[in-house]
PDB file of C-alpha atoms in Angstrom:
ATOM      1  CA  UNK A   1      -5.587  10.986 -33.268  1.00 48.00           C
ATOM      2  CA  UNK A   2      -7.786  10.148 -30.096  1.00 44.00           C
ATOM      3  CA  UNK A   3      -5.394  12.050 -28.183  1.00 43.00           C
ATOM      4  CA  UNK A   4      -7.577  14.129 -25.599  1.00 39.00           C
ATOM      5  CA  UNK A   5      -6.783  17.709 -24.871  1.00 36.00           C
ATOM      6  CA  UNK A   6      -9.867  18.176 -22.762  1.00 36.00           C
ATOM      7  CA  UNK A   7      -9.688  16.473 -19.168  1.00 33.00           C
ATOM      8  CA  UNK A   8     -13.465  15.901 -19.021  1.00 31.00           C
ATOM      9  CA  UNK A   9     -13.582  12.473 -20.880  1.00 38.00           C
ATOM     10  CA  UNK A  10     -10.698  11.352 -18.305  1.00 41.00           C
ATOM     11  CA  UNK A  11     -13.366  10.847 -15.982  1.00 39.00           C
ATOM     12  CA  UNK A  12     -14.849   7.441 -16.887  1.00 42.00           C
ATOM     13  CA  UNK A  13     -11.177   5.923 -17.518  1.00 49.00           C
ATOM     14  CA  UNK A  14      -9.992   2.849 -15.260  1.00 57.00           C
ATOM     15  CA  UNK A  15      -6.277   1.691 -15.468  1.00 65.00           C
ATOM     16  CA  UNK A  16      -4.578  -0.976 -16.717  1.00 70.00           C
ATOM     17  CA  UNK A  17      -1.172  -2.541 -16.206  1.00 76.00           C
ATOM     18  CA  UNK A  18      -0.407  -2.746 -19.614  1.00 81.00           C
ATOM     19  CA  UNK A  19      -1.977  -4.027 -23.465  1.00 86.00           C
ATOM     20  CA  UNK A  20       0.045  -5.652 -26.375  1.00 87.00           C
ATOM     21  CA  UNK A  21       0.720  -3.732 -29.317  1.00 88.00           C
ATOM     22  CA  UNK A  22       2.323  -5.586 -32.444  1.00 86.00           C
ATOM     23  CA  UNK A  23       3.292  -8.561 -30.410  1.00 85.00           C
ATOM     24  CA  UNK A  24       4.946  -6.155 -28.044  1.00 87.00           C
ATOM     25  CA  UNK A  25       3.795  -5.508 -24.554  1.00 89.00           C
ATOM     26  CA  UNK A  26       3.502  -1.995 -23.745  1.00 88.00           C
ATOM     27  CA  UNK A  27       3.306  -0.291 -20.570  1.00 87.00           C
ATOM     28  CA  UNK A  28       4.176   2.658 -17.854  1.00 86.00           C
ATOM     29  CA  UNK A  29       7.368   3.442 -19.040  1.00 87.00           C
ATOM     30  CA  UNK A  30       7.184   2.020 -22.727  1.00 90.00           C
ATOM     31  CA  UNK A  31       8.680   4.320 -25.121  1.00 91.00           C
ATOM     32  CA  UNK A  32       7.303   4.519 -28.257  1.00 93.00           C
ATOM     33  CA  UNK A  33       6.843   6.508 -31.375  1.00 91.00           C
ATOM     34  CA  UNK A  34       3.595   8.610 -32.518  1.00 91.00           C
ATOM     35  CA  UNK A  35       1.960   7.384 -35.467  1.00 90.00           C
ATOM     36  CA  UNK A  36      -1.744   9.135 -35.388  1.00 87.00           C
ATOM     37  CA  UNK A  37      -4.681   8.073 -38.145  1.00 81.00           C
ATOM     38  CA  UNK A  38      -4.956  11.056 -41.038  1.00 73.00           C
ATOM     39  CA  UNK A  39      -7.549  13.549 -40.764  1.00 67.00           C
ATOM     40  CA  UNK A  40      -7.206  14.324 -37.259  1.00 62.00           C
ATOM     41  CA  UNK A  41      -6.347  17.795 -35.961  1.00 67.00           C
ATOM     42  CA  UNK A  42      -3.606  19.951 -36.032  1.00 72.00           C
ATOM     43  CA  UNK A  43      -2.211  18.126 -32.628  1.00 71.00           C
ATOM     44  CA  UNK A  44      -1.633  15.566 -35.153  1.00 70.00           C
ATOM     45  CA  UNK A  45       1.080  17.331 -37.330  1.00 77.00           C
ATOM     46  CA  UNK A  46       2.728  18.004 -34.140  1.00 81.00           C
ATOM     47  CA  UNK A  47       3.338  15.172 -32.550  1.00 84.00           C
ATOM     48  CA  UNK A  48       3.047  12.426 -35.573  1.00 86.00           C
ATOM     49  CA  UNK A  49       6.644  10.305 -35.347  1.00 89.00           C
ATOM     50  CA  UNK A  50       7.504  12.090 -32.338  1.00 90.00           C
ATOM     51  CA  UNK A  51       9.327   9.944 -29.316  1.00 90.00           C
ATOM     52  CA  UNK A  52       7.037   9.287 -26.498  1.00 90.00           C
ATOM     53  CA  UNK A  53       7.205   7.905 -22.868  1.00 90.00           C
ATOM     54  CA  UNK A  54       4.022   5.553 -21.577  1.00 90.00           C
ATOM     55  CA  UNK A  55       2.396   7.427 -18.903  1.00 87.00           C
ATOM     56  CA  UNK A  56      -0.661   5.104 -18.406  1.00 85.00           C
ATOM     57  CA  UNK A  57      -2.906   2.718 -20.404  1.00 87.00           C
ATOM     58  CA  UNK A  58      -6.563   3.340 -19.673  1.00 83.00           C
ATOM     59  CA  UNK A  59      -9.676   2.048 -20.630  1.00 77.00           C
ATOM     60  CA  UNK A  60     -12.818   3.926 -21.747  1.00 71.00           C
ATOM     61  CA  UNK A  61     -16.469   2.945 -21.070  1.00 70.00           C
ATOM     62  CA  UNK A  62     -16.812   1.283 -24.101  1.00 74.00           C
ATOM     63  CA  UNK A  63     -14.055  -0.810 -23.264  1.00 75.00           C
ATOM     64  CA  UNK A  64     -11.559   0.796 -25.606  1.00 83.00           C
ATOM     65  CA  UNK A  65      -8.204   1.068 -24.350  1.00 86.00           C
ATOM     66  CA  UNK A  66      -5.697   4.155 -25.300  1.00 87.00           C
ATOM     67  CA  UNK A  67      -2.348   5.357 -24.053  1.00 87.00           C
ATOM     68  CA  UNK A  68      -1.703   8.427 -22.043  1.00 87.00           C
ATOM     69  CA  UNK A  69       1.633   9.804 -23.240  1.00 88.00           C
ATOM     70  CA  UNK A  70       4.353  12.487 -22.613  1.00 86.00           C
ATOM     71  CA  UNK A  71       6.515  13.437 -25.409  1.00 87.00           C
ATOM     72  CA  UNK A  72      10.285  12.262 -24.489  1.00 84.00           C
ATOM     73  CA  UNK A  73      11.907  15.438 -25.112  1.00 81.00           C
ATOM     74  CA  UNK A  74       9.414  17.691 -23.206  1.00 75.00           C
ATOM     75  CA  UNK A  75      11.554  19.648 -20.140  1.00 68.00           C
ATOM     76  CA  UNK A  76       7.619  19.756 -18.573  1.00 59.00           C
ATOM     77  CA  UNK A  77       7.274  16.089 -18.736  1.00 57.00           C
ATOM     78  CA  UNK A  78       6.379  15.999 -14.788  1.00 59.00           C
ATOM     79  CA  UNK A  79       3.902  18.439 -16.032  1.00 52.00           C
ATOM     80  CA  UNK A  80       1.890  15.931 -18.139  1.00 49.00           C
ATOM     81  CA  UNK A  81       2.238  13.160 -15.327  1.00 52.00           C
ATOM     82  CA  UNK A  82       0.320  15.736 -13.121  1.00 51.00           C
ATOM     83  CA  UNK A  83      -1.912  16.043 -16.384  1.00 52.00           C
ATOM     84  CA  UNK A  84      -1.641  19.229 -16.878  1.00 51.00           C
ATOM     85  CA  UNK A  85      -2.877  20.611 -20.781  1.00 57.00           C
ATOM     86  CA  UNK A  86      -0.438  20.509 -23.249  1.00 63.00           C
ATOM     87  CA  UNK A  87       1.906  17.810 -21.575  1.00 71.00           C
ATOM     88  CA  UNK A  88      -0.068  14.535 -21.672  1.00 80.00           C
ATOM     89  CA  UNK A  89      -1.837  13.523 -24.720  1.00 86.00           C
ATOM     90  CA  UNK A  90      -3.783  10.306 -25.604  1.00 87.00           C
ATOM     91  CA  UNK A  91      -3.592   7.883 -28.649  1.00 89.00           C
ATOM     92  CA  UNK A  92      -5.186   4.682 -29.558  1.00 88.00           C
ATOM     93  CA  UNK A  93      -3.225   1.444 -29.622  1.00 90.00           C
ATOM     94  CA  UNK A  94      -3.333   1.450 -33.439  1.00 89.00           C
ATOM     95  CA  UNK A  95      -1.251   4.821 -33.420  1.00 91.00           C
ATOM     96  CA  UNK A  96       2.046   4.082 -31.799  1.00 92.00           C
ATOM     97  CA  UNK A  97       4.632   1.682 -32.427  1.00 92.00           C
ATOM     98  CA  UNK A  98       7.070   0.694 -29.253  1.00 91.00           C
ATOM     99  CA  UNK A  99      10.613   0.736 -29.522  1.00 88.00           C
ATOM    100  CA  UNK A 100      12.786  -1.531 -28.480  1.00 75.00           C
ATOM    101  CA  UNK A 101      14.480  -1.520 -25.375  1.00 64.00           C
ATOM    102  CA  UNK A 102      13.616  -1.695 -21.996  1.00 59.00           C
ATOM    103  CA  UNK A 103      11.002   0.664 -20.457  1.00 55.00           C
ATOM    104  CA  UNK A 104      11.901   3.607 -18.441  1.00 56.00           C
ATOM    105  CA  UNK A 105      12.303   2.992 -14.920  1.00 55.00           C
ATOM    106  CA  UNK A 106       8.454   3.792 -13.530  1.00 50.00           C
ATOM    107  CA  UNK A 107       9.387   6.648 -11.251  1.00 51.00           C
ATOM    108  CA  UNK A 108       8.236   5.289  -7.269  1.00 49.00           C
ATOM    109  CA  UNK A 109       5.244   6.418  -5.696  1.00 47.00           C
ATOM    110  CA  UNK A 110       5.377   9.725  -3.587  1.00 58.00           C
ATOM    111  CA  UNK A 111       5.133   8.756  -0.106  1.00 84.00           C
ATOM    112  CA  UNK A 112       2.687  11.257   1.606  1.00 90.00           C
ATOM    113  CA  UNK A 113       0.054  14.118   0.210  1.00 91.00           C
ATOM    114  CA  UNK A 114      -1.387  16.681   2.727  1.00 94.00           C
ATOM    115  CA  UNK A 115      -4.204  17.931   0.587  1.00 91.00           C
ATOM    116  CA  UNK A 116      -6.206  20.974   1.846  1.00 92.00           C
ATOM    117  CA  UNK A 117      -9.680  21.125   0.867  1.00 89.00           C
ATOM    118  CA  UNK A 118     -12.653  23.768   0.897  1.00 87.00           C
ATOM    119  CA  UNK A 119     -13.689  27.263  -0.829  1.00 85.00           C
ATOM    120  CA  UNK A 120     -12.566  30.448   0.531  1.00 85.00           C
ATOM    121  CA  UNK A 121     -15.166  32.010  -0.555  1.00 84.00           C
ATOM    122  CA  UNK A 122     -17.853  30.052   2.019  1.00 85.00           C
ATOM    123  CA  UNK A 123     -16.448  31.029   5.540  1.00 85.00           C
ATOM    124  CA  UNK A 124     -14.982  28.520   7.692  1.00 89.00           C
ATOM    125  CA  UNK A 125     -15.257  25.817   4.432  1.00 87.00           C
ATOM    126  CA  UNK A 126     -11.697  27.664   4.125  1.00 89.00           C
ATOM    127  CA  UNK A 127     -10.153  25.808   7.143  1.00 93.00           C
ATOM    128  CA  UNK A 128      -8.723  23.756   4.610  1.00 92.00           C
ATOM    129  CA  UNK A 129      -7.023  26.227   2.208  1.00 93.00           C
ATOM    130  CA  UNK A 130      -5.782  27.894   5.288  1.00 94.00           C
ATOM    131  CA  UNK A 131      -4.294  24.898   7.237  1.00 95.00           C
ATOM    132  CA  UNK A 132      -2.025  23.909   3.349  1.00 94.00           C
ATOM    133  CA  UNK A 133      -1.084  27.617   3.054  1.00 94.00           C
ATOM    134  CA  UNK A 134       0.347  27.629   6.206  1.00 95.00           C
ATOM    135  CA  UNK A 135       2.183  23.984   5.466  1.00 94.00           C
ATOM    136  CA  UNK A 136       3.573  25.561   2.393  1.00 91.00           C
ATOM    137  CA  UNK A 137       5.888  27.639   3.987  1.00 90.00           C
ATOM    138  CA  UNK A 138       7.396  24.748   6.422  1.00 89.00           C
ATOM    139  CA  UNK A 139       9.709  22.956   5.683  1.00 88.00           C
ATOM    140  CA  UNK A 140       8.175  19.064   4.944  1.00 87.00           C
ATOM    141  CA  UNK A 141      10.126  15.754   5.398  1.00 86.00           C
ATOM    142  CA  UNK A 142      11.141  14.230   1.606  1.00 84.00           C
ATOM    143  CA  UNK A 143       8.325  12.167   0.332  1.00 85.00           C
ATOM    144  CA  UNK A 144       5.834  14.299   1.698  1.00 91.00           C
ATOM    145  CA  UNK A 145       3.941  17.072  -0.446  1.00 91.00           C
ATOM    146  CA  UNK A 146       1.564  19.962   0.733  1.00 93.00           C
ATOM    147  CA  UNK A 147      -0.848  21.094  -1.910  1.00 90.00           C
ATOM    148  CA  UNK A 148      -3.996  23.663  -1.916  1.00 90.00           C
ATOM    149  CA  UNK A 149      -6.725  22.243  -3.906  1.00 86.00           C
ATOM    150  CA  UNK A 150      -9.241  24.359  -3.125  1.00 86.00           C
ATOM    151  CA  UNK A 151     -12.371  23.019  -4.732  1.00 83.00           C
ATOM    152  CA  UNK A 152     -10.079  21.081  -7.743  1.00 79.00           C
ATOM    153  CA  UNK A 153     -11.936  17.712  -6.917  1.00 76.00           C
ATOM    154  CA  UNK A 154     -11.015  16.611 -10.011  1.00 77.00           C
ATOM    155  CA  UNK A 155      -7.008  17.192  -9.632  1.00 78.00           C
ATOM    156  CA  UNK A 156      -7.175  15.916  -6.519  1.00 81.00           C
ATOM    157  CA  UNK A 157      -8.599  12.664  -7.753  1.00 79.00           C
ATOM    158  CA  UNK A 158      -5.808  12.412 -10.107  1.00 78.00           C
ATOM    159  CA  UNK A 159      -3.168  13.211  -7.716  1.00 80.00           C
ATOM    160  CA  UNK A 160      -4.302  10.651  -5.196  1.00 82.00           C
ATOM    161  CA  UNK A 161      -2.814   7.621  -7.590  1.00 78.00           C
ATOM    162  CA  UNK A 162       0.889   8.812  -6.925  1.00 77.00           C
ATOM    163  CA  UNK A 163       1.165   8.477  -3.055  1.00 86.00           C
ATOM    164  CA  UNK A 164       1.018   6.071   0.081  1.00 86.00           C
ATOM    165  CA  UNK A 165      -1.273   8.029   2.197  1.00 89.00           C
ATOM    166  CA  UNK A 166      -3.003  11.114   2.416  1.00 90.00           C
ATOM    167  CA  UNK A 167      -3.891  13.277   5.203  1.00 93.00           C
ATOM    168  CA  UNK A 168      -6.787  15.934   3.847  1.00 91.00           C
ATOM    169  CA  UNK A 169      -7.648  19.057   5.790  1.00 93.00           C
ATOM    170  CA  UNK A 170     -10.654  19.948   5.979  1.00 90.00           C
ATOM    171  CA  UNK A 171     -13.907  21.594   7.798  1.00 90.00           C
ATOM    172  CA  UNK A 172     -16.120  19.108   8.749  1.00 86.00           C
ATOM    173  CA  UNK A 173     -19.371  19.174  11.082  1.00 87.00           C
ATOM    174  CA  UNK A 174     -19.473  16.903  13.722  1.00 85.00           C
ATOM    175  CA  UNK A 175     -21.332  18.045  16.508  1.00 87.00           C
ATOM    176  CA  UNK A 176     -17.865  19.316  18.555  1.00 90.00           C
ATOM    177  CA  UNK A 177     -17.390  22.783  19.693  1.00 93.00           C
ATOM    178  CA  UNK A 178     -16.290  24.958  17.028  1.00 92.00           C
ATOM    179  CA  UNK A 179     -12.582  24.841  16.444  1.00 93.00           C
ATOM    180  CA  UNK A 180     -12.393  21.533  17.336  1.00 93.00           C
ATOM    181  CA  UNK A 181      -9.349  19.858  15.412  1.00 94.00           C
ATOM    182  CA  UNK A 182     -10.095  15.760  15.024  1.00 91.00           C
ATOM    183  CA  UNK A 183      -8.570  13.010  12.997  1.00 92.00           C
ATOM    184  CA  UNK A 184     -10.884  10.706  11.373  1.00 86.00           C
ATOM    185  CA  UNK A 185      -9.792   7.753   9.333  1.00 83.00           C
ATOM    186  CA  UNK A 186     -12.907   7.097   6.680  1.00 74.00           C
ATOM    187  CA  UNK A 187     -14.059   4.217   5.242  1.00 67.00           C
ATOM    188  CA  UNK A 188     -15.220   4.135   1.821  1.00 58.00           C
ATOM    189  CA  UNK A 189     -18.218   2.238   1.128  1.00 54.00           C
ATOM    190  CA  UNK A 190     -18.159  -0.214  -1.606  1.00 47.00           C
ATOM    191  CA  UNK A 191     -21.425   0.999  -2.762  1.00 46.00           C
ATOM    192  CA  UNK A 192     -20.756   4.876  -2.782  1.00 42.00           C
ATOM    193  CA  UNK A 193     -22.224   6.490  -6.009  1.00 41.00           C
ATOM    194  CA  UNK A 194     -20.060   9.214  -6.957  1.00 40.00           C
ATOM    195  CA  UNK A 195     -21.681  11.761  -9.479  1.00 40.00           C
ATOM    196  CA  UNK A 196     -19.206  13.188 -12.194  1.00 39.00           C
ATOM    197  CA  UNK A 197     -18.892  16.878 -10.634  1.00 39.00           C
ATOM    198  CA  UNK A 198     -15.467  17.904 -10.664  1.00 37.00           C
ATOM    199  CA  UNK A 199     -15.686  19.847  -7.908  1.00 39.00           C
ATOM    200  CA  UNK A 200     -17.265  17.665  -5.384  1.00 48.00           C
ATOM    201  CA  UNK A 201     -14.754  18.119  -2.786  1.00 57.00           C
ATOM    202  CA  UNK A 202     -16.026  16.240   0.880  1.00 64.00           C
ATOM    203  CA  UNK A 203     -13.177  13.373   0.903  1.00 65.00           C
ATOM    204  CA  UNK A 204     -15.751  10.670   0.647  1.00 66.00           C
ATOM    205  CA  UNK A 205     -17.064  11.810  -2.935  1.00 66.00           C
ATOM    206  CA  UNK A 206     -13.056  12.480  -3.970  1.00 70.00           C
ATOM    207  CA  UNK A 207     -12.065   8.985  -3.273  1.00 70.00           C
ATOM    208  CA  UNK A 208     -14.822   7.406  -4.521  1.00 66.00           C
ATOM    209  CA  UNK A 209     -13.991   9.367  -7.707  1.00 65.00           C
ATOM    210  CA  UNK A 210     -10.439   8.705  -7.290  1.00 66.00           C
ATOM    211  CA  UNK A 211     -10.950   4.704  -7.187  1.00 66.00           C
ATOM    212  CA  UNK A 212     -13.382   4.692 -10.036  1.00 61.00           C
ATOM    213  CA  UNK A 213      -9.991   5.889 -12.063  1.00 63.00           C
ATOM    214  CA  UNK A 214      -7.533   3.761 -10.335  1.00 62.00           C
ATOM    215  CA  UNK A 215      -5.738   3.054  -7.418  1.00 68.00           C
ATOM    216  CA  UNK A 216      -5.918   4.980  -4.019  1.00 75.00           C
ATOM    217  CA  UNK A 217      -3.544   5.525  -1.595  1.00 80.00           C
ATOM    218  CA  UNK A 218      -2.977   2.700   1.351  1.00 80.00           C
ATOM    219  CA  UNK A 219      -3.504   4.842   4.635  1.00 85.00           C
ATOM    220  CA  UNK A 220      -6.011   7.803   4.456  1.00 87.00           C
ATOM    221  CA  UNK A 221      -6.775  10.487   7.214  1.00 90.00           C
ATOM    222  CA  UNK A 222      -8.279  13.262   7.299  1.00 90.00           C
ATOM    223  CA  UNK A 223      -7.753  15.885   9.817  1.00 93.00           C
ATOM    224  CA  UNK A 224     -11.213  17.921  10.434  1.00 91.00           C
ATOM    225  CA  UNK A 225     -12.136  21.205  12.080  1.00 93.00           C
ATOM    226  CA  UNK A 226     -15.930  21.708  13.417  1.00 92.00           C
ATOM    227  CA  UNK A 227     -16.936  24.990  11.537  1.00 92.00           C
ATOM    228  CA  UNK A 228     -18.551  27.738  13.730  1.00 90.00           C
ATOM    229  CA  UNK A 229     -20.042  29.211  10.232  1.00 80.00           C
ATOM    230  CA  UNK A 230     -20.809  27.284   7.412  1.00 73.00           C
ATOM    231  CA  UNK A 231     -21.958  29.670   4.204  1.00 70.00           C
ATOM    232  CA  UNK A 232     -23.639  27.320   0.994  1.00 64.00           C
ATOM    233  CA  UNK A 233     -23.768  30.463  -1.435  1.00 58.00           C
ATOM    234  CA  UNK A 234     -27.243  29.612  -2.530  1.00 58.00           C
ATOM    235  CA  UNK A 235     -30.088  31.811  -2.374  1.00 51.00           C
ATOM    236  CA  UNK A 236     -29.654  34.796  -0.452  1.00 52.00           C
ATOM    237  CA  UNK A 237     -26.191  33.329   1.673  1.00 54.00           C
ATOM    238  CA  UNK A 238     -23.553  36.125   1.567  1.00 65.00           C
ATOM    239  CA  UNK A 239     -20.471  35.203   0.790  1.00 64.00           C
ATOM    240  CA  UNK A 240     -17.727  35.584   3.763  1.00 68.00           C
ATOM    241  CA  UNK A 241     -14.541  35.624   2.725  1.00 71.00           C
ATOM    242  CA  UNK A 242     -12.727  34.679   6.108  1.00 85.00           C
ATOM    243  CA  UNK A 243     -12.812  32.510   8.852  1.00 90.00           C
ATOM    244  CA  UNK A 244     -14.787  32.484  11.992  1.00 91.00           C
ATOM    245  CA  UNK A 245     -12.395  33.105  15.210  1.00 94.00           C
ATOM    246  CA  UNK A 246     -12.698  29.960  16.252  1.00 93.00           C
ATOM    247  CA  UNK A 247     -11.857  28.035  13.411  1.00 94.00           C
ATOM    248  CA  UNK A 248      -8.990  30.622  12.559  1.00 93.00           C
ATOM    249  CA  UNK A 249      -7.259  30.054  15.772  1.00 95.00           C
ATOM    250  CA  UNK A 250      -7.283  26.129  15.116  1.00 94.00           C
ATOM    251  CA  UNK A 251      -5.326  26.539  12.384  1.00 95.00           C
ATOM    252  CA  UNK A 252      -1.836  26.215  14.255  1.00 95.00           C
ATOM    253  CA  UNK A 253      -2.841  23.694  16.144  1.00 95.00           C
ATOM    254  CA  UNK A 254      -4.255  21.525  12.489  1.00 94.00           C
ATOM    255  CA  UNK A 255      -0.343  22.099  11.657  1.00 95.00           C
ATOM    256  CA  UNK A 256       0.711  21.051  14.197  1.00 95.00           C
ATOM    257  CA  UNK A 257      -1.538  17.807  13.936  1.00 95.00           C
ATOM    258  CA  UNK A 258      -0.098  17.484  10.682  1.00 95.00           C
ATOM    259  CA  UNK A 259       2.940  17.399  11.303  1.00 94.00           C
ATOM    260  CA  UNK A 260       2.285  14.651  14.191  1.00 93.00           C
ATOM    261  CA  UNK A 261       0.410  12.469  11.296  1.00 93.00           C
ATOM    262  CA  UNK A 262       3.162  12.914   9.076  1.00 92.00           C
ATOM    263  CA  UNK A 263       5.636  12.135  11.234  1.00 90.00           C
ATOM    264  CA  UNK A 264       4.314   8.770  12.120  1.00 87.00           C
ATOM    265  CA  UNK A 265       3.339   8.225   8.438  1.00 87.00           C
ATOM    266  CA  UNK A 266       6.989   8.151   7.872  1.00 83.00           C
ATOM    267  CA  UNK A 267       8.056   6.481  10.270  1.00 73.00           C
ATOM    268  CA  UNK A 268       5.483   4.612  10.127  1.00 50.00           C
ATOM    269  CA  UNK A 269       3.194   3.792  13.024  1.00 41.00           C
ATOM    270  CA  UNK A 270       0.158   3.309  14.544  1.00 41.00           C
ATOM    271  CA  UNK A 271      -2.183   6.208  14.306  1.00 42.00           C
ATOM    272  CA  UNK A 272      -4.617   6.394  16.649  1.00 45.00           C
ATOM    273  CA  UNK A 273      -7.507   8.804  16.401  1.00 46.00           C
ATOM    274  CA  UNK A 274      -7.665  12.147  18.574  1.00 51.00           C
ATOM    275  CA  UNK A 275      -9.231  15.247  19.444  1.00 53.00           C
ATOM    276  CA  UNK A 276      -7.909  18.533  20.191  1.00 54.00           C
ATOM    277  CA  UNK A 277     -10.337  21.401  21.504  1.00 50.00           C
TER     278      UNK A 277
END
């Protein structure tokens, strides 16, 4: 089986729409049944002439392509679409066979992520964390997810392929007075070089990772706060575990900036860019 349980060699994986497999094309949605090579690994037992649902079909660096699958009968199946171990498993083309039938309706993109950025553990780089926390416990229009990624880079990356838009929190240094709450809509340059580190989190490096693995969403913002206290954790930097005054009283007003972005997101209209002190 070439089913991956590691997420490491996801990294250097681009999407395609689909690939033939016995004369059949096969694609998101494809059901098919698990037939890996012998002498694989114990994964192999469990899953051989199982019942599975096409997730994606990717393509390595060597040009090899393979299916990302959920088993049909798994109650976590969301679970593997957010590719999460133990839900989403990989195969070559030579080791299923689709059945017939029509594919499964491809479930429609998410509208809107809010994804909050930083690490805690580096003072006001938390603005991020703090700003999703709070969002968590409003209530959000459908379509529209909050989510604390910390310093995931890598899960965020992923995530970015099932939505519309997304509005990332985060500290950023700018020159403003600290506590300053902008909205900045980046571009991405064409010839970014994104090193593999999974937990490369500024949003330039995480979309640059997340178009390297496939699509990206439409509209992005991100919605910054100038940092009074910035800690790297190298050398002899302490480690401050909360966030300067400044930066902790923007944090109602980010929500509330938020909420403005996603409300015109959904709507949707023009955005235009702002500044609150």
């Amino acid at each position: 089986m070439s089913g991956t349980h590691d997420r490491w060699p996801e990294m250097g994986r681009a999407l395609r729409d689909c690939a033939v497999v016995d004369g059949v094309e096969v694609r998101a949605g494809s059901r098919v049944v698990l037939r890996p090579r012998g002498g694989g690994d114990i994964f192999d037992l469990a899953l051989a002439e199982r019942v599975a649902i096409v997730e994606a079909i990717e393509q390595d660096l060597e040009g090899k392509l393979q299916v990302a699958v959920t088993l049909e009968d798994d109650p976590g199946r969301e679970l593997g679409d957010a590719h999460v171990l133990g839900h989403r498993f990989f195969f070559g083309l030579d080791e299923v066979e689709p059945l017939a039938g029509p594919p499964e309706p491809v479930q429609k993109r998410r509208r809107i992520l809010v994804a909050g950025i930083g690490n805690v553990f580096l003072g006001d780089d938390g603005f991020g964390v703090a700003v999703a926390q709070a969002l968590v416990r409003e209530e959000q229009p459908e379509g529209v997810d909050v989510v604390d990624f910390g310093i995931r880079g890598m899960d965020l990356a992923y995530a970015l392929k099932d939505y519309e838009a997304v509005v990332f929190v985060d500290a950023a240094p700018r020159g403003e007075t600290p506590g300053t709450v902008s909205v900045i809509e980046p571009d991405l340059d064409d010839d970014v070089v994104v090193s593999p580190d999974a937990h490369g989190m500024s949003p330039v490096h995480v979309l640059g990772l997340a178009r390297s693995l496939g699509p990206v969403p439409g509209r992005i913002l991100v919605v910054a706060c100038e940092p009074e206290r910035i800690v790297t954790g190298e050398d002899d930097d302490e480690l401050v575990g909360e966030l300067s005054a400044p930066v902790r009283a923007a944090v109602g007003r980010a929500c509330d900036l938020v909420g403005e972005l996603v409300g015109e997101l959904v709507a949707p209209t023009q955005t235009n860019g702002k500044a609150v002190s």
